[in-house]
Each structure stands twice: as C-alpha cells, then as structure tokens.
Short mmCIF file of C-alpha atoms in Angstrom, two decimals:
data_model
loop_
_atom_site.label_atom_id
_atom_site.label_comp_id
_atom_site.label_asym_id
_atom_site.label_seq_id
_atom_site.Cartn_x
_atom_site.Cartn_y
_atom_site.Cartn_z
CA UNK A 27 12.08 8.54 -5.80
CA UNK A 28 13.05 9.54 -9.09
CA UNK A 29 12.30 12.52 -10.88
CA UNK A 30 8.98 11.83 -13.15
CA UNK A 31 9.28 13.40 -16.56
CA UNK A 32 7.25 15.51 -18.37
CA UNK A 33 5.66 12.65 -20.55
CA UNK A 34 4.84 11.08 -17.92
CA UNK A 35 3.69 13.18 -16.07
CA UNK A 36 1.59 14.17 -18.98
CA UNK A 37 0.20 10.37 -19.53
CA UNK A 38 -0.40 10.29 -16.01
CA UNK A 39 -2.05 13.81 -15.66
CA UNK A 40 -4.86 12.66 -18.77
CA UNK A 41 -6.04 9.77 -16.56
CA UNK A 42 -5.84 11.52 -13.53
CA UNK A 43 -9.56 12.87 -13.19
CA UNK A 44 -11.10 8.90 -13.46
CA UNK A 45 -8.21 7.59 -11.01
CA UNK A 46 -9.14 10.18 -8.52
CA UNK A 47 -13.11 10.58 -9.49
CA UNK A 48 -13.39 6.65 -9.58
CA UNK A 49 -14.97 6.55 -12.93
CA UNK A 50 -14.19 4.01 -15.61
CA UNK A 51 -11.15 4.69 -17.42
CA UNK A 52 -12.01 5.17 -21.27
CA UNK A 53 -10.82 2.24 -23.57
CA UNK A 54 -8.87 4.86 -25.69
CA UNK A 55 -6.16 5.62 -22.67
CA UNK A 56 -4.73 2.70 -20.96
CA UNK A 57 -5.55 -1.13 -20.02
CA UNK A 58 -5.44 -2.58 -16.71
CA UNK A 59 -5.87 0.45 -14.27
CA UNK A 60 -7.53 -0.82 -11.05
CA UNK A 61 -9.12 0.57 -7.78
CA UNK A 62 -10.33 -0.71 -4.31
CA UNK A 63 -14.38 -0.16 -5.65
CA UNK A 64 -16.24 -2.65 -4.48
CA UNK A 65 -14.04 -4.29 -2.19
CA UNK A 66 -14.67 -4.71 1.66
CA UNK A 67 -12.37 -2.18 3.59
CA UNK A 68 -9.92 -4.13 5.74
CA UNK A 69 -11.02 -4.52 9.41
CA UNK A 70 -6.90 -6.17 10.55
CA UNK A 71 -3.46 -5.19 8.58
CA UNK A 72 -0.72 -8.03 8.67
CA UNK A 73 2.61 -7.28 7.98
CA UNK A 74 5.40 -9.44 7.67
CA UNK A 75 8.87 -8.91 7.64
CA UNK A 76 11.58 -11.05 6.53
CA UNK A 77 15.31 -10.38 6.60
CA UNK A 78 16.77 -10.44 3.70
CA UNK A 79 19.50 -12.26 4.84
CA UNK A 80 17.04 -15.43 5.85
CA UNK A 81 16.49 -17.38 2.27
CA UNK A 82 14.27 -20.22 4.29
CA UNK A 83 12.24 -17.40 5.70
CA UNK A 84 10.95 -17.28 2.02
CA UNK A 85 10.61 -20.82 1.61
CA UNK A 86 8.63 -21.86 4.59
CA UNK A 87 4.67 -21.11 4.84
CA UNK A 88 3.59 -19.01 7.58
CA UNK A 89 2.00 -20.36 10.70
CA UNK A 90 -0.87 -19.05 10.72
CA UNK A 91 -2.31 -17.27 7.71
CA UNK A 92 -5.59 -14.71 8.45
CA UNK A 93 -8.69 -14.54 6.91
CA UNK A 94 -10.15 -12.73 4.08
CA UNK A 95 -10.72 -9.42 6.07
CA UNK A 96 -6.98 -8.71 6.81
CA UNK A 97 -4.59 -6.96 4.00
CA UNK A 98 -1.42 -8.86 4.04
CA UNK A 99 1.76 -7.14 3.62
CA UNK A 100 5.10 -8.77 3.14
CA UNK A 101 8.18 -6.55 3.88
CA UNK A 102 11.83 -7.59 2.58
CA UNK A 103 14.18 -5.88 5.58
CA UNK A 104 18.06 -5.36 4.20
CA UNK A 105 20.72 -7.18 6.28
CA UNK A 106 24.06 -7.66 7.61
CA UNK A 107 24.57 -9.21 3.82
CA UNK A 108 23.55 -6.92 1.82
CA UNK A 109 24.00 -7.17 -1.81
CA UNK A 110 24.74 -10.49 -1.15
CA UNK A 111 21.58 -11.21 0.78
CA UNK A 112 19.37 -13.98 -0.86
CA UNK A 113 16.33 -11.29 -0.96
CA UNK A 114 18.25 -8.38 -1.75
CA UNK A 115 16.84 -8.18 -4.72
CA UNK A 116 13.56 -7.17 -2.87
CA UNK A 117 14.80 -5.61 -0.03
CA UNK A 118 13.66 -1.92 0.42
CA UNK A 119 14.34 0.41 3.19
CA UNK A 120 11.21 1.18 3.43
CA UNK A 121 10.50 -1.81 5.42
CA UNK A 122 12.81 -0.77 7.75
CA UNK A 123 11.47 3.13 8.15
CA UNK A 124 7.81 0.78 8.86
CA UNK A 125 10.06 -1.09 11.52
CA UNK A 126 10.88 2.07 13.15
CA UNK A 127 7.41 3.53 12.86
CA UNK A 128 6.08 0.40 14.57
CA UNK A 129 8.70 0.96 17.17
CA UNK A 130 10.52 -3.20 16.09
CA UNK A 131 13.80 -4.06 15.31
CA UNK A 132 14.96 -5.30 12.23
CA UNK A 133 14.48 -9.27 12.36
CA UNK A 134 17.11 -12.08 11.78
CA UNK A 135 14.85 -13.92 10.58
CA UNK A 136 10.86 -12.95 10.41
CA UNK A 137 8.49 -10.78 12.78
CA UNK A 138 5.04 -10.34 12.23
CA UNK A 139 2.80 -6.90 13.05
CA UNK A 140 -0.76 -7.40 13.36
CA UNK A 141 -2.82 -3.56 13.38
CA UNK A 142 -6.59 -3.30 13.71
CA UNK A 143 -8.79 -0.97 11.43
CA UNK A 144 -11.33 1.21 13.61
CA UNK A 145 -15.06 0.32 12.34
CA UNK A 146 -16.02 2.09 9.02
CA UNK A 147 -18.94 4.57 9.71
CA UNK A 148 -22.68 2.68 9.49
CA UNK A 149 -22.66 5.37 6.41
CA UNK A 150 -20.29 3.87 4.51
CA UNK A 151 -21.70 0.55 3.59
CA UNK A 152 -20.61 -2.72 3.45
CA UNK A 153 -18.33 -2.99 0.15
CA UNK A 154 -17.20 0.78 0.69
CA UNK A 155 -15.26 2.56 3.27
CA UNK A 156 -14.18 6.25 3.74
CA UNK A 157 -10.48 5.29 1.78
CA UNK A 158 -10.21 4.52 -1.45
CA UNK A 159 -7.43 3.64 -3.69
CA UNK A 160 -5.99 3.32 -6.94
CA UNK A 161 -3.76 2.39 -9.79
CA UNK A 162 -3.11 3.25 -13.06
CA UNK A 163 -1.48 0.80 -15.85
CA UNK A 164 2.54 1.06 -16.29
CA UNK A 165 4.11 3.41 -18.43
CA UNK A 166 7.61 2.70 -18.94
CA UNK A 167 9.24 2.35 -15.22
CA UNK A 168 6.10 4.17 -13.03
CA UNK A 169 2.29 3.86 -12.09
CA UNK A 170 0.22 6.73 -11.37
CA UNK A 171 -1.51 5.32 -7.80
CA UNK A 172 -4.16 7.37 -5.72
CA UNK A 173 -5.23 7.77 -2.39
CA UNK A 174 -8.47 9.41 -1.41
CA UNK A 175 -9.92 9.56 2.22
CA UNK A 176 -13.72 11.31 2.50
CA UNK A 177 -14.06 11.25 6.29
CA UNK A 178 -18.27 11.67 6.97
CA UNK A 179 -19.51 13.12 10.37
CA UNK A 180 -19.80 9.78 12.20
CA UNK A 181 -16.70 8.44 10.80
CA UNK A 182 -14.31 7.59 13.36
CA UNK A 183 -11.61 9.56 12.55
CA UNK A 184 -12.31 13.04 14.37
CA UNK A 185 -12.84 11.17 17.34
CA UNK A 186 -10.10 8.89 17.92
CA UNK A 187 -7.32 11.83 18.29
CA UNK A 188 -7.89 15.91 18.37
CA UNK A 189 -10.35 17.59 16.26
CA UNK A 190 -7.55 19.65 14.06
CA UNK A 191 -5.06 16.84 14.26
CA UNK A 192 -2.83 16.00 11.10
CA UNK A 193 -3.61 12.76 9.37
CA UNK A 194 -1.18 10.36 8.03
CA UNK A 195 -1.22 8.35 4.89
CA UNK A 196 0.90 5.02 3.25
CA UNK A 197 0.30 3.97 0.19
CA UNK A 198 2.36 0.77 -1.07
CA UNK A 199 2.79 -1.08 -4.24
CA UNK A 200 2.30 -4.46 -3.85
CA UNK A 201 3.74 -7.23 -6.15
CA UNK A 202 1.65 -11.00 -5.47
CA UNK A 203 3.56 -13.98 -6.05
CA UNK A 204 1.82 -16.97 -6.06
CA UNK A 205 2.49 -20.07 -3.71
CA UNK A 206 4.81 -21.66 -5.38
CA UNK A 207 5.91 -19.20 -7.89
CA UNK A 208 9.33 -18.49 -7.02
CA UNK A 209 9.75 -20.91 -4.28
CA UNK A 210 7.91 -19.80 -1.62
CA UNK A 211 5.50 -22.32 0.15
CA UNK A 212 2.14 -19.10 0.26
CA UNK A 213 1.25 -16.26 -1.53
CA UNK A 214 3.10 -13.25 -1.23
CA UNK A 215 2.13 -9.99 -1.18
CA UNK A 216 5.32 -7.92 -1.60
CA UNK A 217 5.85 -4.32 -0.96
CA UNK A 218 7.77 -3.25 -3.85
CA UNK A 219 7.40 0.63 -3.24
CA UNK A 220 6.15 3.03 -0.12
CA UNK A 221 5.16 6.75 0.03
CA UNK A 222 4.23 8.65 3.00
CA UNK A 223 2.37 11.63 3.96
CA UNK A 224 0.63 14.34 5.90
CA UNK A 225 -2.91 15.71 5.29
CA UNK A 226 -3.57 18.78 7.53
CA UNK A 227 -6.64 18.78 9.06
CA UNK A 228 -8.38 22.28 8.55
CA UNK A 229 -12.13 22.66 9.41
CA UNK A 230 -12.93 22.77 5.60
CA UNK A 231 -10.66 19.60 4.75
CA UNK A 232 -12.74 17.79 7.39
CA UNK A 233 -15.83 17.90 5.61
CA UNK A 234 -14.54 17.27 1.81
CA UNK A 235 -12.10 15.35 2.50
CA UNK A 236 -8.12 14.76 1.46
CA UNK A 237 -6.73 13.10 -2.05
CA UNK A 238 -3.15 12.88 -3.85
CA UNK A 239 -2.46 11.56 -7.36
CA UNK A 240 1.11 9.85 -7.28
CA UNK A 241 3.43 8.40 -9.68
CA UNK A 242 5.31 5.52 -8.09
CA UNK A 243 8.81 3.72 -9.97
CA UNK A 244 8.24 -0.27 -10.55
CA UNK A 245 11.33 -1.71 -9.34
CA UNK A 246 13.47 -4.03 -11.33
CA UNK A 247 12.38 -7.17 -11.52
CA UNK A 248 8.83 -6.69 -10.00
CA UNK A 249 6.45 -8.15 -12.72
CA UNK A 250 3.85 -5.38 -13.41
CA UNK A 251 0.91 -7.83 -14.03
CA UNK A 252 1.51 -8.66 -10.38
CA UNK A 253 1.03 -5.54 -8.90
CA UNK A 254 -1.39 -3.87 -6.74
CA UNK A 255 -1.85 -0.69 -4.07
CA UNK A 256 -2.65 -0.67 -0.86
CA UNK A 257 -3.30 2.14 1.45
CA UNK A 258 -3.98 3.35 5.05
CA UNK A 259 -4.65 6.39 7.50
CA UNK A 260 -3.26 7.12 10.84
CA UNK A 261 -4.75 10.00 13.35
CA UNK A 262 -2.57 11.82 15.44
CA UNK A 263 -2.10 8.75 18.17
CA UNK A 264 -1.39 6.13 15.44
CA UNK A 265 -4.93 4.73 15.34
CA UNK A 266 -5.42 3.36 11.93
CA UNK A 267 -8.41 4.61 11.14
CA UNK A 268 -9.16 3.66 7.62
CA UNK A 269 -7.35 0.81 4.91
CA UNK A 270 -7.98 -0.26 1.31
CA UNK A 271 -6.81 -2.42 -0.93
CA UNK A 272 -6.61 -2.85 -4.56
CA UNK A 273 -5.45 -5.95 -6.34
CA UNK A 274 -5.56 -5.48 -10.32
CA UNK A 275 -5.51 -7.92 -12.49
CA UNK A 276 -3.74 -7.83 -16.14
CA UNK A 277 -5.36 -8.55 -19.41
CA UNK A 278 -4.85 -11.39 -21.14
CA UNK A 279 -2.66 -11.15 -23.89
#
C-alpha cells in the first residue's frame, strides 16, 4: 500500500470520529460516506475466483447465485498471462494470498468458496451484528474504511477458539458492476483492495471491543461510485465469527 500523505491523512483524520462512532457525517465534510447500519449481518460468505487468464469466465452467469443473506465476493486471480491476461486489469494478489488462506489453488478457470457466519448473539438484534463497517467518500486516489468488532458476553466469539486467542480481521473494497455493464452476464462484486489484521485478545479488549480506521488506494480504473467495504472476523481456528457489509451509493450529480 502506498504511503498516505499528510493531507490525507488529515481529511481522513476530521471524519474519523463519525466513521468509527457511526454517527452521521456532517454535510460540511464529505458526500457519500457509507456504513453497514442497518443492514442484516451476513449468515454465508461466497467468494469467487476467476483467473485472469479466463475472459469467458467473466462473460458467463454463475450457476447458481445465493440469496440475499450471503456477501458475494468476486476475486480476479493473476495468471500464466499476465499483463496480457484479459482481467489483468483487475487482477490483485490479494486473491491469491485468500487462495492460500483457504488452503485452494489458483484456478484455470473459476472456483467457488462458500464460508458460514456463526449466529450473531440474541443481543445483537436483527438488522445489527457485533461487526460493523465503513467507508468514507474518495479523496484523490484513497478511502478512509473502518472496521469495528464489539464482541458482548454471549457472542460467539470467546467460545468458538481459546479465551485469550488473537482475532483476525479482512476488510475489502468492493467495486459492483452491474449485469451487463461491462459484459458480464450477473452482478459483480469485485474486490478491488484487501487489508489484513490481528487484534490481540487481552481480558480488557474482550469486553470493549477492537476498531481500526484505514485509508485504502482506489485502483485505476475502479469507478468510485461503485464501491463498497466489506469485512469479516476469524478466531484462532478460522471460524468466521462475525461479517458485514456496506454497499454505498453515490449522489446524484
């Protein structure tokens, strides 16, 4: 990732308390900042994952496409091709590091991963769940995204892996092409950028919970009134205990 500057960091530091709070942004800063509020928490992730390589991979329609509780995530693998790929333009190696993680190969042509999402906590409600995440609006080349987990003491977290166990996050940009759009026979939902980390998991973490505030580069050629976040939490055993989405939609001109 590259370095992020000091004005933008500054731009993305005055918005930071509503992105992470989930308050409204005020009408003075920035249009267009978005955040999973409101939305159902995922109960099934999809991911997808097309070579780069395979051009008809994007054309044709899936086989089967889930319903409205699964997250949808379409990964662009590099291949033998390379620059020269028909998707290279979108390929990341971050799909491939999610390969790896999920213990696949790259494809030659597609592969699909389908991961369940333990149960929210009875706590959390229905159109809430212990993750939350969030966007900001562009600035230049970047987005300021967020990530916030607030485990509660029946969430299922502490006891799907050991007490004091690290937790992982993703968090991925997102661009949604519509069917059609650019050729391809369904909507798209692809993962333009990916960041990773590690929350440790001290006694007084546990109870408050974890957050990070992150600026993430557009790519070139993603369209930024396409763009979205989604995020997810791992325990120690790879359970994925937790998943939000956030699909923002831009102003009209």
């Amino acid at each position: 990732m590259r370095p992020f500057f000091t004005r933008r960091s500054a731009a993305l530091l005055s918005i930071a308390p509503a992105l992470l709070a989930g308050a409204p942004l005020p009408a003075s800063a920035f249009s267009g900042a978005c955040a999973s509020d409101g939305q159902p928490p995922p109960r099934v992730l999809v991911e997808r994952f097309l070579s780069a390589d395979c051009e008809r991979c994007w054309a044709e329609a899936p086989a089967a496409l889930p319903g409205d509780s699964a997250v949808l995530l379409d990964w662009i693998v590099p291949g033998r091709l390379g620059d020269d790929a028909p998707l290279s333009a979108a390929a990341t190696r971050d799909a491939l590091a999610r390969l790896e993680a999920l213990r696949r190969s790259p494809p030659s042509a597609t592969d699909t991963a389908v991961t369940d999402v333990l149960p929210a906590s009875r706590g959390t409600g229905r159109n809430a769940g212990p993750l939350r995440v969030g966007m900001g609006p562009p600035l230049n080349d970047y987005v300021g995204a967020t990530v916030a987990f607030t485990p509660s003491p029946v969430n299922n977290a502490p006891r799907t892996a050991r007490p004091r166990a690290p937790l992982a996050f993703t968090l991925v940009l997102i661009e949604t092409v519509p069917a059609g759009a650019e050729g391809n026979a369904a909507e798209r939902h692809i993962v333009r950028n990916a960041l990773q980390g590690t929350w440790t998991a001290d006694a007084g973490m546990r109870k408050t919970g974890w957050s990070e505030l992150r600026p993430m580069r557009i790519p070139d050629g993603a369209r930024v009134e396409r763009l979205g976040v989604v995020g997810w939490v791992q325990d120690a055993v790879g359970n994925v205990v937790a998943a939000a989405r956030a699909r923002c939609v831009a102003d009209p001109e």
